[in-house]
Structure formats: C-alpha cells, structure tokens
Coordinates of C-alpha atoms and ligand atoms in Angstrom, one line a residue:
M1 CA -41.7 25.8 14.2
T2 CA -39.7 26.5 17.3
I3 CA -36.6 25.2 19.1
K4 CA -37.5 23.6 22.3
T5 CA -35.2 22.8 25.2
V6 CA -36.3 19.6 27.0
S7 CA -35.2 18.5 30.4
T8 CA -33.9 15.0 30.5
T9 CA -32.4 12.4 32.9
P10 CA -29.1 10.8 31.9
Y11 CA -28.6 7.1 31.1
D12 CA -25.4 5.5 32.4
D13 CA -24.9 3.0 29.6
Q14 CA -24.2 5.1 26.5
K15 CA -20.6 4.0 26.0
M16 CA -19.6 3.3 22.5
G17 CA -18.0 -0.1 21.8
T18 CA -15.9 -1.4 19.0
A19 CA -18.1 0.4 16.5
G20 CA -20.5 3.0 17.9
L21 CA -23.3 2.6 20.4
R22 CA -25.0 -0.7 20.1
K23 CA -28.0 -1.7 22.2
K24 CA -31.2 -3.8 22.3
S25 CA -33.9 -1.9 20.3
K26 CA -36.0 -1.7 23.4
V27 CA -33.2 0.0 25.2
V28 CA -32.9 2.6 22.5
M29 CA -36.6 3.1 22.4
Q30 CA -36.7 4.4 26.0
E31 CA -37.7 8.0 26.5
N32 CA -35.0 10.4 25.4
Y33 CA -32.4 7.7 24.8
V34 CA -31.5 8.7 21.3
E35 CA -32.0 12.4 22.1
N36 CA -29.6 12.2 25.1
F37 CA -26.9 10.4 23.0
V38 CA -27.1 12.7 20.0
Q39 CA -27.2 15.9 22.1
S40 CA -24.1 14.6 24.0
I41 CA -22.3 14.3 20.7
F42 CA -23.3 17.9 19.8
N43 CA -22.2 19.1 23.2
V44 CA -18.8 17.6 22.7
I45 CA -18.6 18.9 19.1
G46 CA -19.3 22.4 20.4
D47 CA -20.5 25.0 18.0
A48 CA -22.3 23.2 15.2
K49 CA -22.8 26.3 13.1
G50 CA -21.6 25.8 9.6
K51 CA -21.2 22.1 10.0
V52 CA -22.4 19.5 7.5
Y53 CA -23.1 15.8 8.2
V54 CA -24.2 12.8 6.4
L55 CA -27.1 10.8 7.9
G56 CA -28.7 7.4 7.1
G57 CA -28.9 3.9 8.2
D58 CA -29.3 0.2 7.2
G59 CA -33.1 0.4 7.2
R60 CA -33.5 -1.7 10.4
F61 CA -36.4 -1.3 12.8
Y62 CA -36.4 2.2 14.4
N63 CA -34.2 3.7 11.6
D64 CA -37.2 5.8 10.5
I65 CA -38.0 7.1 14.0
A66 CA -34.4 7.7 15.1
I67 CA -33.5 9.5 11.9
Q68 CA -36.3 12.1 12.5
K69 CA -35.1 12.7 16.0
I70 CA -31.5 13.3 14.8
I71 CA -32.7 15.7 12.0
K72 CA -34.6 17.8 14.5
I73 CA -31.8 17.8 17.1
A74 CA -29.3 18.7 14.5
A75 CA -31.4 21.6 13.3
A76 CA -31.9 22.8 16.9
N77 CA -28.1 22.7 17.5
G78 CA -27.4 24.9 14.5
V79 CA -26.1 22.3 12.0
S80 CA -26.0 24.0 8.6
K81 CA -26.8 21.0 6.4
L82 CA -27.6 17.3 6.5
I83 CA -27.1 15.0 3.5
I84 CA -29.5 12.1 3.9
G85 CA -29.8 8.9 1.8
R86 CA -33.3 8.5 0.3
N87 CA -35.7 6.8 2.6
G88 CA -33.1 7.1 5.3
Y89 CA -30.8 4.5 3.8
V90 CA -27.0 4.7 3.5
S91 CA -24.4 2.0 3.8
T92 CA -21.5 2.5 6.2
P93 CA -18.9 2.5 3.3
A94 CA -21.0 4.9 1.2
A95 CA -21.4 7.3 4.2
S96 CA -17.6 7.3 4.7
H97 CA -17.2 8.1 1.0
I98 CA -19.8 10.9 1.2
I99 CA -17.9 12.5 4.1
L100 CA -14.6 12.4 2.3
M101 CA -15.9 13.4 -1.2
N102 CA -17.7 16.4 0.2
K103 CA -15.2 17.2 3.0
L104 CA -18.0 17.0 5.6
D105 CA -17.6 17.3 9.3
G106 CA -18.8 13.7 9.9
G107 CA -21.9 11.6 10.0
F108 CA -24.3 9.3 11.7
V109 CA -25.0 5.8 10.5
L110 CA -28.0 4.1 12.2
S111 CA -27.0 0.5 12.3
A112 CA -26.1 -2.3 14.7
S113 CA -24.1 -3.8 11.7
H114 CA -24.3 -7.6 11.6
N115 CA -26.5 -7.9 14.7
P116 CA -30.2 -8.9 14.1
G117 CA -32.8 -6.2 13.9
G118 CA -36.5 -5.8 14.9
I119 CA -38.1 -4.8 18.1
N120 CA -36.4 -7.8 19.8
G121 CA -33.1 -7.2 18.0
D122 CA -30.5 -4.6 18.2
F123 CA -30.2 -0.9 17.1
G124 CA -27.1 1.2 17.0
I125 CA -25.6 4.6 16.1
K126 CA -22.2 4.9 14.5
Y127 CA -20.7 8.4 14.7
A128 CA -18.0 9.4 12.2
N129 CA -15.9 12.5 12.3
Q130 CA -14.3 14.4 9.4
S131 CA -11.7 11.6 8.8
G132 CA -14.6 9.6 7.3
G133 CA -14.0 7.0 10.0
Q134 CA -15.6 6.4 13.4
A135 CA -14.7 8.8 16.1
P136 CA -11.5 7.6 18.0
S137 CA -11.7 6.6 21.6
Q138 CA -10.5 10.0 22.9
I139 CA -13.7 11.5 21.4
S140 CA -16.1 8.7 22.2
D141 CA -14.9 8.7 25.8
K142 CA -15.8 12.4 26.1
I143 CA -19.2 11.7 24.6
Y144 CA -19.8 9.0 27.1
Q145 CA -18.9 11.3 30.0
E146 CA -21.2 14.0 28.6
S147 CA -24.0 11.5 28.3
K148 CA -23.8 10.6 32.0
N149 CA -24.3 14.3 33.0
I150 CA -26.7 15.5 30.4
R151 CA -29.7 17.4 31.7
E152 CA -31.3 18.9 28.6
Y153 CA -31.4 18.6 24.9
K154 CA -32.5 20.9 22.1
I155 CA -35.0 19.8 19.5
Y156 CA -36.8 21.5 16.6
E157 CA -40.6 21.1 17.0
S158 CA -41.9 20.3 13.5
E159 CA -43.6 17.7 11.4
D160 CA -41.5 14.7 10.2
I161 CA -39.4 15.3 7.2
D162 CA -40.3 13.5 4.0
L163 CA -37.2 11.5 2.9
S164 CA -38.7 9.7 0.0
E165 CA -38.0 12.3 -2.7
L166 CA -34.6 13.5 -3.9
G167 CA -34.0 17.2 -3.5
T168 CA -33.4 20.0 -1.0
Q169 CA -35.6 21.3 1.8
K170 CA -35.3 23.4 4.9
L171 CA -35.8 22.9 8.5
G172 CA -35.4 26.3 10.1
D173 CA -31.9 27.5 9.0
M174 CA -30.7 23.9 8.3
T175 CA -30.7 22.6 4.7
I176 CA -31.6 18.9 4.2
E177 CA -30.5 17.4 0.9
V178 CA -31.9 14.0 0.2
I179 CA -29.6 12.1 -2.2
D180 CA -29.5 8.8 -4.0
P181 CA -27.2 6.9 -1.6
V182 CA -25.9 4.5 -4.3
K183 CA -24.9 6.9 -7.2
D184 CA -21.6 8.4 -6.0
Y185 CA -20.6 5.1 -4.4
A186 CA -21.1 3.2 -7.6
A187 CA -19.2 5.9 -9.5
M188 CA -16.3 5.5 -7.1
M189 CA -16.2 1.7 -7.6
E190 CA -16.1 2.3 -11.3
Q191 CA -13.0 4.5 -10.9
I192 CA -11.2 1.9 -8.8
F193 CA -11.9 -1.3 -10.8
D194 CA -11.9 -2.1 -14.5
F195 CA -15.6 -2.4 -15.1
N196 CA -15.1 -3.3 -18.8
A197 CA -13.1 -6.4 -17.8
L198 CA -15.9 -7.3 -15.3
R199 CA -18.6 -6.7 -17.9
Q200 CA -16.7 -9.1 -20.2
L201 CA -16.5 -11.7 -17.4
F202 CA -20.3 -11.7 -17.1
A203 CA -20.9 -11.5 -20.8
K204 CA -19.0 -14.8 -21.1
G205 CA -21.7 -16.4 -18.8
F206 CA -20.0 -16.1 -15.4
R207 CA -22.6 -16.6 -12.7
M208 CA -22.6 -15.1 -9.2
K209 CA -25.0 -14.9 -6.2
F210 CA -24.8 -12.0 -3.9
D211 CA -26.7 -12.3 -0.6
A212 CA -27.7 -8.8 0.6
M213 CA -29.5 -10.4 3.6
N214 CA -32.5 -8.1 3.3
A215 CA -30.3 -5.2 4.4
V216 CA -28.8 -2.1 3.0
T217 CA -26.6 -3.4 0.3
G218 CA -29.4 -4.8 -1.8
P219 CA -29.9 -1.5 -3.9
Y220 CA -26.1 -1.1 -4.2
A221 CA -25.6 -4.7 -5.4
V222 CA -28.4 -4.6 -7.9
K223 CA -27.1 -1.4 -9.4
I224 CA -23.5 -2.4 -9.6
F225 CA -23.6 -6.2 -10.3
E226 CA -26.8 -6.5 -12.3
E227 CA -27.3 -3.1 -13.9
M228 CA -23.7 -1.9 -14.5
L229 CA -21.8 -5.1 -14.9
G230 CA -24.5 -7.3 -16.5
A231 CA -24.7 -10.1 -14.0
E232 CA -27.9 -12.0 -14.7
K233 CA -31.1 -10.7 -13.1
G234 CA -31.7 -12.3 -9.8
S235 CA -27.9 -12.6 -9.0
V236 CA -28.6 -10.5 -5.9
I237 CA -30.8 -12.4 -3.5
N238 CA -32.6 -10.9 -0.4
A239 CA -32.2 -7.6 -2.2
K240 CA -34.9 -5.5 -0.5
P241 CA -33.9 -3.8 2.8
L242 CA -36.5 -4.8 5.4
P243 CA -36.8 -3.5 9.0
D244 CA -36.4 -7.0 10.5
F245 CA -34.1 -8.2 7.7
G246 CA -36.9 -10.7 6.9
G247 CA -35.9 -12.6 10.1
L248 CA -32.4 -13.1 8.9
H249 CA -29.4 -12.4 11.1
P250 CA -27.4 -10.2 8.6
D251 CA -24.0 -11.6 9.5
P252 CA -22.2 -12.9 6.4
N253 CA -20.7 -16.0 7.7
L254 CA -21.1 -19.8 7.4
V255 CA -23.6 -19.9 10.3
Y256 CA -26.0 -17.1 9.3
A257 CA -25.8 -16.9 5.4
K258 CA -27.5 -20.3 5.1
E259 CA -29.4 -19.7 1.9
L260 CA -26.3 -18.6 0.1
I261 CA -24.2 -21.5 1.5
N262 CA -26.8 -24.0 0.3
I263 CA -26.8 -22.5 -3.2
M264 CA -23.0 -22.5 -3.3
N265 CA -22.8 -26.1 -2.0
G266 CA -25.7 -27.3 -4.1
K267 CA -26.1 -28.8 -7.6
D268 CA -25.5 -26.3 -10.4
A269 CA -23.8 -23.8 -8.1
P270 CA -22.9 -20.4 -9.6
D271 CA -19.2 -19.7 -10.1
F272 CA -19.0 -17.2 -7.2
G273 CA -20.9 -16.3 -4.1
A274 CA -20.7 -13.4 -1.7
A275 CA -22.6 -11.8 1.1
N276 CA -22.6 -8.5 3.0
D277 CA -23.8 -7.6 6.4
G278 CA -26.6 -5.2 7.6
D279 CA -24.7 -2.0 6.8
G280 CA -22.6 -3.2 4.0
D281 CA -19.1 -3.1 5.5
R282 CA -18.5 -6.9 6.0
N283 CA -18.2 -9.5 3.3
M284 CA -17.9 -13.2 2.9
I285 CA -16.4 -14.7 -0.2
L286 CA -17.3 -18.2 -1.5
G287 CA -16.5 -20.4 -4.4
Q288 CA -18.4 -23.6 -5.4
N289 CA -18.3 -25.6 -2.2
F290 CA -15.5 -23.4 -1.0
F291 CA -15.1 -20.8 1.7
V292 CA -12.4 -18.2 1.8
S293 CA -11.5 -17.2 5.4
P294 CA -11.5 -13.4 5.8
S295 CA -7.8 -13.5 6.8
D296 CA -6.9 -15.4 3.6
S297 CA -9.0 -13.0 1.6
L298 CA -7.0 -10.0 2.9
A299 CA -3.8 -11.8 2.0
I300 CA -5.0 -12.8 -1.5
I301 CA -6.3 -9.3 -2.2
T302 CA -2.9 -7.8 -1.1
D303 CA -0.9 -10.2 -3.2
N304 CA -3.0 -9.2 -6.3
Y305 CA -3.1 -5.5 -5.9
A306 CA -1.3 -4.9 -9.2
L307 CA -4.3 -6.3 -11.1
I308 CA -6.5 -3.4 -10.1
P309 CA -6.3 -0.1 -12.0
A310 CA -6.4 2.1 -8.8
Y311 CA -3.5 0.2 -7.1
K312 CA -1.4 -0.9 -10.1
D313 CA 1.3 1.6 -9.4
G314 CA 1.9 0.3 -5.9
I315 CA 0.5 0.3 -2.4
F316 CA 1.9 1.8 0.8
G317 CA 1.5 -1.1 3.2
V318 CA -1.0 -3.3 4.9
A319 CA -2.5 -3.8 8.3
R320 CA -4.6 -6.3 10.2
S321 CA -6.1 -6.4 13.6
A322 CA -4.0 -8.5 16.1
A323 CA -6.7 -11.1 16.1
T324 CA -6.6 -11.5 12.4
S325 CA -4.3 -14.3 11.1
T326 CA -0.8 -13.4 10.1
A327 CA -1.3 -14.5 6.5
V328 CA -1.3 -10.9 5.1
C329 CA 2.0 -10.2 6.8
R330 CA 3.6 -13.1 5.0
V331 CA 2.6 -11.4 1.7
G332 CA 3.8 -8.1 3.1
A333 CA 7.2 -9.6 4.0
A334 CA 7.6 -11.1 0.6
R335 CA 6.7 -7.9 -1.2
N336 CA 8.5 -5.5 1.0
L337 CA 5.4 -3.9 2.3
P338 CA 5.1 -2.8 6.0
C339 CA 2.5 -4.8 7.9
Y340 CA 0.9 -3.2 10.9
E341 CA -0.9 -4.9 13.7
V342 CA -3.6 -2.9 15.4
P343 CA -6.4 -3.5 18.0
T344 CA -9.8 -4.8 16.9
G345 CA -11.8 -1.9 15.4
W346 CA -11.6 -0.3 12.0
K347 CA -11.0 3.1 13.6
Y348 CA -7.4 2.0 14.4
F349 CA -6.6 1.8 10.7
V350 CA -7.6 5.4 10.0
N351 CA -4.4 7.1 11.2
L352 CA -2.3 4.6 9.2
M353 CA -4.3 5.4 6.1
D354 CA -4.3 9.1 6.6
S355 CA -0.5 9.1 7.1
K356 CA 0.0 7.0 3.9
R357 CA 1.5 4.1 5.9
I358 CA -1.0 1.6 4.5
T359 CA -3.4 1.1 1.6
F360 CA -5.1 -2.2 2.5
C361 CA -6.3 -3.5 5.8
G362 CA -8.6 -6.1 7.1
E363 CA -10.0 -8.1 10.0
E364 CA -11.0 -11.7 10.7
S365 CA -14.5 -10.4 11.4
F366 CA -15.2 -10.4 7.7
G367 CA -13.9 -6.9 7.1
T368 CA -11.6 -5.9 4.2
G369 CA -11.0 -2.5 2.7
S370 CA -8.6 0.1 1.5
S371 CA -7.8 3.8 1.8
H372 CA -10.5 4.7 -0.8
I373 CA -12.6 5.3 2.3
R374 CA -12.1 5.0 6.1
E375 CA -14.4 2.0 6.7
K376 CA -14.3 -1.6 5.6
D377 CA -16.2 -2.1 2.4
G378 CA -18.2 -5.2 1.5
I379 CA -18.9 -4.5 -2.1
W380 CA -15.3 -3.3 -2.7
A381 CA -14.1 -6.7 -1.5
V382 CA -16.5 -8.5 -3.8
L383 CA -15.4 -6.4 -6.8
F384 CA -11.8 -7.1 -6.0
W385 CA -12.4 -10.8 -6.0
L386 CA -14.3 -10.6 -9.3
S387 CA -11.4 -8.7 -10.8
I388 CA -8.9 -11.3 -9.7
I389 CA -11.1 -14.0 -11.3
A390 CA -11.5 -11.9 -14.5
A391 CA -7.8 -11.3 -14.8
T392 CA -6.6 -14.9 -13.9
G393 CA -9.4 -17.0 -15.3
K394 CA -9.2 -19.1 -12.2
S395 CA -11.9 -20.1 -9.8
V396 CA -12.1 -18.9 -6.2
A397 CA -10.8 -22.3 -5.0
E398 CA -7.9 -22.3 -7.5
I399 CA -6.9 -18.8 -6.5
T400 CA -6.9 -19.6 -2.8
K401 CA -5.0 -22.9 -3.2
A402 CA -2.4 -21.3 -5.4
H403 CA -1.9 -18.7 -2.7
W404 CA -1.4 -21.4 -0.1
Q405 CA 1.2 -23.1 -2.4
K406 CA 3.1 -19.8 -2.6
Y407 CA 3.0 -18.7 1.0
G408 CA 1.9 -21.7 3.1
R409 CA -1.5 -21.8 4.8
T410 CA -2.5 -20.1 8.0
Y411 CA -5.3 -22.3 9.4
Y412 CA -7.7 -20.2 11.4
I413 CA -10.9 -20.4 13.4
R414 CA -12.6 -18.2 15.9
N415 CA -14.7 -19.6 18.8
D416 CA -17.3 -17.4 20.4
Y417 CA -18.7 -18.0 23.8
E418 CA -21.8 -15.8 23.9
G419 CA -24.1 -14.6 26.7
V420 CA -21.5 -14.9 29.4
P421 CA -22.3 -12.8 32.5
T422 CA -20.1 -9.7 32.3
E423 CA -18.5 -10.3 35.8
V424 CA -17.6 -13.9 34.8
A425 CA -16.1 -12.8 31.5
D426 CA -14.2 -9.9 33.1
K427 CA -12.8 -12.1 35.8
L428 CA -11.8 -14.8 33.4
M429 CA -9.8 -12.2 31.4
A430 CA -8.2 -10.6 34.4
D431 CA -7.1 -14.0 35.9
L432 CA -5.8 -15.1 32.5
E433 CA -3.8 -11.9 32.2
A434 CA -2.3 -12.4 35.6
K435 CA -1.4 -16.0 34.7
L436 CA 0.4 -15.1 31.4
P437 CA 3.9 -14.5 32.8
T438 CA 3.9 -18.0 34.3
L439 CA 3.1 -19.6 30.9
K440 CA 6.3 -18.7 29.1
G441 CA 8.4 -21.7 28.2
K442 CA 5.7 -24.1 29.4
S443 CA 4.9 -27.1 27.2
F444 CA 1.4 -28.4 26.5
G445 CA 2.1 -31.5 24.4
A446 CA 3.3 -30.2 21.0
Y447 CA 2.7 -26.6 22.1
T448 CA 5.5 -24.8 23.8
V449 CA 4.7 -21.2 24.8
S450 CA 7.2 -18.7 23.3
E451 CA 5.4 -15.5 24.3
A452 CA 2.4 -14.7 26.4
A453 CA 1.4 -11.1 26.9
P454 CA -1.5 -8.6 26.5
F455 CA -1.6 -7.0 23.1
I456 CA -0.7 -3.3 23.4
Y457 CA -0.8 -1.0 20.4
N458 CA 1.1 2.3 20.4
D459 CA -0.3 4.4 17.5
P460 CA 2.7 5.7 15.5
V461 CA 0.7 8.8 14.5
D462 CA -1.1 10.1 17.6
G463 CA 1.0 8.3 20.2
S464 CA -2.1 6.9 22.0
S465 CA -1.8 3.5 23.6
T466 CA -4.5 0.8 23.6
K467 CA -4.6 -2.6 25.3
N468 CA -6.8 -5.1 23.5
G469 CA -6.8 -8.8 24.1
L470 CA -4.3 -11.4 25.3
I471 CA -2.0 -13.3 23.0
I472 CA -0.2 -16.6 23.6
K473 CA 2.3 -17.6 20.9
F474 CA 3.8 -21.1 20.6
A475 CA 7.1 -22.2 19.1
N476 CA 5.3 -24.2 16.4
D477 CA 4.0 -21.1 14.6
S478 CA 0.6 -21.2 16.3
R479 CA -1.2 -18.5 18.4
I480 CA -4.2 -18.1 20.6
I481 CA -5.8 -14.7 21.2
Y482 CA -8.5 -14.0 23.7
R483 CA -10.6 -10.9 23.9
L484 CA -14.0 -9.7 24.8
S485 CA -16.3 -8.5 22.0
G486 CA -17.1 -4.8 21.9
T487 CA -20.2 -5.1 19.7
G488 CA -22.6 -7.1 21.7
S489 CA -25.8 -5.6 23.2
S490 CA -26.1 -7.7 26.3
G491 CA -23.8 -9.8 28.5
A492 CA -20.3 -10.6 27.3
T493 CA -19.0 -12.6 24.4
I494 CA -15.6 -14.2 24.8
R495 CA -13.8 -14.5 21.5
V496 CA -11.0 -17.1 21.2
Y497 CA -9.0 -16.9 18.0
N498 CA -6.9 -19.9 17.0
E499 CA -4.3 -20.0 14.3
Q500 CA -1.7 -22.4 13.1
Y501 CA 0.7 -21.8 10.2
K502 CA 1.8 -24.7 8.0
K503 CA 4.2 -24.5 5.1
D504 CA 3.1 -27.9 3.8
D505 CA 0.0 -29.9 4.6
L506 CA -2.3 -27.4 2.8
T507 CA -5.5 -29.1 2.3
G508 CA -6.7 -30.0 5.8
D509 CA -10.0 -29.0 7.4
S510 CA -9.5 -25.9 9.6
A511 CA -11.6 -27.2 12.5
E512 CA -9.8 -30.6 12.4
V513 CA -6.3 -29.1 12.2
L514 CA -7.0 -26.6 15.0
K515 CA -8.9 -29.0 17.3
P516 CA -5.9 -29.6 19.7
L517 CA -5.1 -25.9 19.8
A518 CA -8.7 -24.9 20.4
A519 CA -9.0 -27.5 23.2
L520 CA -5.8 -26.1 24.7
A521 CA -7.2 -22.5 24.4
A522 CA -10.3 -23.5 26.4
E523 CA -8.2 -25.3 29.0
I524 CA -5.7 -22.5 29.6
A525 CA -8.6 -20.0 30.1
E526 CA -10.7 -22.5 32.1
I527 CA -13.6 -21.7 29.9
T528 CA -15.8 -24.7 30.9
L529 CA -15.1 -24.3 34.6
R530 CA -15.9 -20.7 34.6
T531 CA -18.8 -20.4 32.1
G532 CA -20.3 -23.9 32.2
K533 CA -20.0 -24.0 28.4
T534 CA -18.5 -27.2 27.0
K535 CA -18.3 -25.8 23.4
A536 CA -18.4 -22.6 21.6
D537 CA -21.8 -21.1 20.7
V538 CA -20.5 -19.9 17.3
T539 CA -17.5 -21.0 15.4
T540 CA -16.4 -19.0 12.3
Ligands
G16_1 C1 -17.0 -3.9 14.2 C2 -15.7 -3.1 14.0 C3 -14.7 -4.1 13.5 C4 -14.6 -5.3 14.5 C5 -16.0 -5.9 14.6 C6 -16.0 -7.0 15.7 O1 -17.6 -4.3 12.9 O2 -15.8 -2.1 13.0 O3 -13.5 -3.4 13.4 O4 -13.7 -6.2 14.0 O5 -16.9 -5.0 15.0 O6 -15.7 -6.4 16.9 P1 -15.8 -7.2 18.3 O7 -14.9 -8.4 18.1 O8 -15.4 -6.3 19.3 O9 -17.3 -7.7 18.4 P2 -19.1 -4.0 12.5 O10 -19.2 -4.6 11.2 O11 -19.9 -4.7 13.6 O12 -19.2 -2.5 12.6

C-alpha cells in the first residue's frame, strides 16, 4: 500500500450551494471529480494530521464508490481517524451529533438531500466543520477557489475497505471505525423526549405511518418508532434505503410523498403521518386529511417547548429563514423570546445556536430543529409532534387549529418555477431588484407596498453580511419573497414565497386565500413574460 500523487485537471463548477456540492450523478462520476473536490477541502484545511472526521451518506447511487475515494484520499492526506456509518450510511442529523458528541473536526455526508437519486438523478457532498454544521460561506468560497486551481491529489492505493462489519481497522496510519449510525442518535432522542409517555401513547393503540421514502431514515425510524416506542410493525413504510430510492423523489411534501398522503387521506387513516427526506433532515407532518405547513409546525413546536423534558426549563430564542412565514415570531413576541431572521441555509443558524441566542429554528423547506445538533432534524420534529399529541390528547388538526385561534393564521404557499435558464433567472432577479425602490407606496388593488428591499443579514456573531432574496411587504400583513434556489443541479429554480396573515378567517384553503397575492407576485416579476411559464411547476 502506497500513497500516490495523481495529476489532475480542475473543474470550474465545484461551488457549494445552499447545502454542499450538489450535481447530477453523471457530473460527479467524471474522472477525478470527487477526488478534486475532496482534495480541495483538505488543501484548505491544511495539515490534517491528528484530525478525525465522520463519513457516511444517504445510501444513494454512487455513495459506495465516492465513500471509498474519500477514505483513501483522507488516509493519504494524513487524517488520523474516520468514523463511518455501517455500510456507508449516516443521516445528516446523526452526523452532526457524532461530530459534537465526539468533538470531531468535521465530516462528510454524501447526499443530495431531497433531490432524486440514481444515475440520472443527483449526487452531493455536504462538508461540515467542527461546529457540527455545514462549513460557512467564508470556507466554502475558499474551497471553490482551490478547486479551480487544483493540479494534483493524494490517494492511498489499496483495496476497498469493507464497511459491512462494526469495528476498527487501519488504512496506513489512519484508523477507520465502522459504527452503528443509529445507536447514539437514538440514545440522544431518548434524552430529549419522554419516551415513557410516547410508549404509553402507542400502548393505547395510537397509530402512525412514517414514510422513509426508501432513504436513510428507514433504519432510524424502525429502531425508534417501532422497536423503542412500540408503534405497530409496519408503521414505517419504504423503510429500506435503496440506491435509487425505489424511484421515489425523497422530498417529503404534498407533491412527492404520494403514498403517505393517500394513506392519510384514505379510509381508516392512522392518527398521525410523517415523512423524512433522503438524508433525514427534512420532515413533513400530517394528520388525518390534514397537512401542517412547515412554518406552522415551527411555531407550534415553539409554543409547546415546555412539554418536552429537554426544554422545560426554558429556551433562549427562535429563528427562521426570511422566506419562512412569520408565524414563529408571533409566538416569540407573545412569549418574550427573541426571533431572528436569517438567509436560507441551515448554516446561518449555527452562530445563533453556538452563542446561545436561539434554541429552536426552522425553515419553510420542511426543516425544523434545535440546538441539540447543528442541522435540521426530521426525526426530532416527528418525536416533538408525537410528544405534543401525547401530552395534550389532541389530534394534529386540533393542535394546529387551536394554535391559529390563539395567534391568528399565517397562510403560506411557495411557488417554484423550475428549469429556467440561468441567464433568464439572473436577469429577472436583477431587474426586479432594480425596480424595488419604485414600488414603495404603490397600490395593486388591495395590496399597497409598505416596504420593498433585498433581504440583507448581518450576522450578530461574526459580523458577516449576506444578501439573499428580495422582499416586498404590503400594508395588509402580507409579503412576497423572491429568491433563486441554491440546491438545484441544473438550470435555475425561481422560488416565490407568498404569505398573508389573518387574525380571523382561519379555516380557508391556502391556495385559494393566496391566489390574488400569488398572481400579483408573478405579475410584478414578469414571470410569464420572461420564462414562458403560465404557472408554477411545483407548489408547496
Ligand atoms: C437545504 C438547506 C436549507 C434550505 C434548503 C432549500 O436543505 O440546508 O437550509 O432551506 O436547502 O434551499 P434552496 O431554497 O436554496 O433550494 P437540504 O435539505 O436540501 O439540505
């Protein structure tokens, strides 16, 4: 076994987006693509001697190949130890926990999250640092610069490492420890929530369905919901991680989690439904024939913090991405909790958690979490909801409606215009930004613009400043936000977020209530004129 230095040619597209590097699988499969990216990370890290990282992925196509490359590059770069989930699996939240629990230097999660997998799907690499969260832009920018100039990488020449058995092995001087990726995570959940109360809930005949979408959370969910809490066998569906997710698009929303939606809207529906995405950081919460919007879920979780053992003595504050509805901030205001507004991307919550400014945070993109780790956490959110149900004896719909009664309802939908040529999308955003100052005070029927400006976040901890999206606010408590997605793998996706707060009138249909606002949003940005699209490709 020897360390080989291999000459390579740089790629110019290895820029990380909202959450890591995300590309078409076929792009990642190009010669030296993974090698270049991973070596660029090690070049930016500097001396890797003594460093320890967690490594794993959501099991998607190419997980097994990429993981072997990373192992060999890590060994050649002097990494002391890799902690790897058995068979190469680890969920994003579990990886964050492993980093924090063991005080590691960071980690690599091989996932394109909620994007489809397979040779025609997407692949991705999320890189976390010692914070347990994804590397901030200051670091990912350096890695990108490095990747554009890289000329060689180092790799250990050896057989592939067997990741199917728990235990420790060596590759040169590097130790490889293969661990059960579920065990410590499940133990952490048991410390946060009252598992006895949840066991009693299931013992009384409470029924749930959890859709793991043939992705990484299957083994976590079977262990926690079925084995530890006593949910009936078969409560977890699509439980086996598959390289192509069995053809599913592992995005837990009303569009892609069809099987679960049909179950929850069908005859004899269970009491509770939930789904997670490819790497287990996103969640969707459902009741019988009832959908909880992620923004409402965050607000409801915040309002009920005292029901959970780990939070019963109080929480520091809350945060949401700017595109997420303002619902959680209404709870914050009522309960005297600071409410921060950050750019889209979980990494922006990390400083707020580290500095004890916030405990809970969430995003409209089906992400909810707390400072137990530095990533959003799908199973945590499900356990939180189960705990609220166990403590109140109410259904998902009753809990949500009671919340609206108390705080009013923030109607919310997001319209996505996908596959737009990048130049068209960039120009649309640039022209819209230029137009914003002219909109203030203008009336469009019932909507009078009270503010129109780009969203700029000044991080109170590190002083960095980030611009992300354009916000138009109206005098009638409604808002439109426009931004370009940072998680696509080709072309551009224009996201348009629409929100309207109502104190009364609580039982409407979101799409109906927001129809005029959504039409106005499309008109102001000239979406049809510029993209040719007369309606959104996906509405969530
Ligand atoms: C990632 C980020 C989230 C973000 C989401 C959508 O989630 O971690 O913070 O809200 O992407 O980002 P965008 O609107 O830029 O596509 P995940 O689950 O894909 O890692």
